[in-house]
Amino acid sequence: MYEAHLVGIYTPEELPEQLQGFVNFQAVRDEHEIRPGERIAMFNVVGTASYVAVFLSDLCCYDDLEVKLSQHGVQADQVSRTSLQRVLEEMASRKTP
């Protein structure tokens, strides 16, 4: 399995143009409708020019992220794993009143 490094978390409005194709591909693959303001995690497959987009609103926990990445034959590196766990915890706490 390849290693993936978190490049950033973007909204569709902030997304760099060179990553747009990867996001559009993933949206079609997941049958996901991209919504303004939603958060999208972008991972670079280490040693390649390939990227994997993950729509954070589709995840309920970190395990869901691992499943999404494994569908592409990648796993998050340790730094990315730690960062995403924090982001997902923050998102979950905002949903809870």
XYZ file of C-alpha atoms in Angstrom:
97
model
C 0.000 0.000 0.000
C 1.258 3.485 -0.857
C 1.553 6.268 1.675
C -0.494 9.457 1.301
C 0.323 12.847 2.783
C -2.330 15.418 3.643
C -1.753 18.456 1.439
C -4.583 20.514 2.877
C -8.247 20.801 3.703
C -10.105 23.076 1.332
C -13.576 24.298 0.552
C -14.560 24.097 -3.127
C -14.057 27.859 -3.326
C -10.460 27.633 -2.001
C -9.398 24.581 -3.991
C -6.294 25.132 -6.136
C -7.109 24.783 -9.825
C -4.619 21.938 -10.338
C -6.556 19.796 -7.812
C -10.028 20.429 -9.244
C -9.919 17.441 -11.619
C -9.136 15.042 -8.776
C -12.063 16.413 -6.758
C -14.446 16.173 -9.705
C -13.336 12.599 -10.387
C -13.921 11.589 -6.767
C -17.312 13.316 -6.663
C -18.482 11.329 -9.701
C -17.024 8.100 -8.291
C -18.743 8.608 -4.905
C -21.935 10.057 -6.425
C -21.274 13.059 -4.202
C -22.780 16.460 -4.901
C -20.189 19.112 -4.059
C -21.691 21.781 -1.803
C -20.365 25.303 -1.250
C -18.333 25.571 1.938
C -17.909 21.833 2.531
C -14.481 20.587 3.595
C -12.417 18.418 1.266
C -9.198 16.735 2.413
C -6.597 16.422 -0.336
C -3.902 13.761 -0.090
C -0.850 13.409 -2.307
C 0.229 9.849 -2.995
C 3.872 10.092 -1.905
C 6.315 9.912 -4.805
C 3.649 10.515 -7.460
C 1.681 13.347 -9.020
C -1.591 11.688 -7.957
C -4.013 13.051 -5.410
C -6.952 11.569 -3.528
C -9.879 13.753 -2.487
C -11.981 12.855 0.559
C -15.212 14.690 1.339
C -15.121 15.060 5.113
C -18.909 15.397 5.371
C -19.153 11.770 4.187
C -17.172 10.523 7.202
C -18.462 9.754 10.661
C -15.092 8.773 12.146
C -11.430 8.264 11.330
C -12.037 4.616 10.406
C -14.246 5.816 7.534
C -11.307 7.851 6.255
C -9.065 4.797 6.285
C -11.657 2.859 4.296
C -11.900 5.651 1.697
C -8.114 5.829 1.328
C -7.718 2.052 1.131
C -10.084 2.031 -1.854
C -7.276 3.883 -3.651
C -4.549 1.588 -2.294
C -3.142 4.231 0.055
C -2.902 4.917 3.765
C -2.303 8.209 5.529
C 1.162 8.847 6.926
C 1.479 9.409 10.683
C 1.487 13.225 10.537
C -1.590 13.267 8.294
C -3.348 10.708 10.476
C -2.855 12.840 13.590
C -4.004 16.015 11.833
C -7.126 14.423 10.379
C -8.098 12.823 13.674
C -8.082 16.307 15.237
C -10.099 17.811 12.393
C -12.703 15.048 12.529
C -13.006 15.371 16.319
C -13.477 19.135 15.932
C -16.151 18.615 13.280
C -17.961 16.071 15.479
C -17.925 18.410 18.483
C -19.480 21.184 16.388
C -22.366 18.882 15.396
C -23.099 18.034 19.026
C -25.178 20.715 20.820
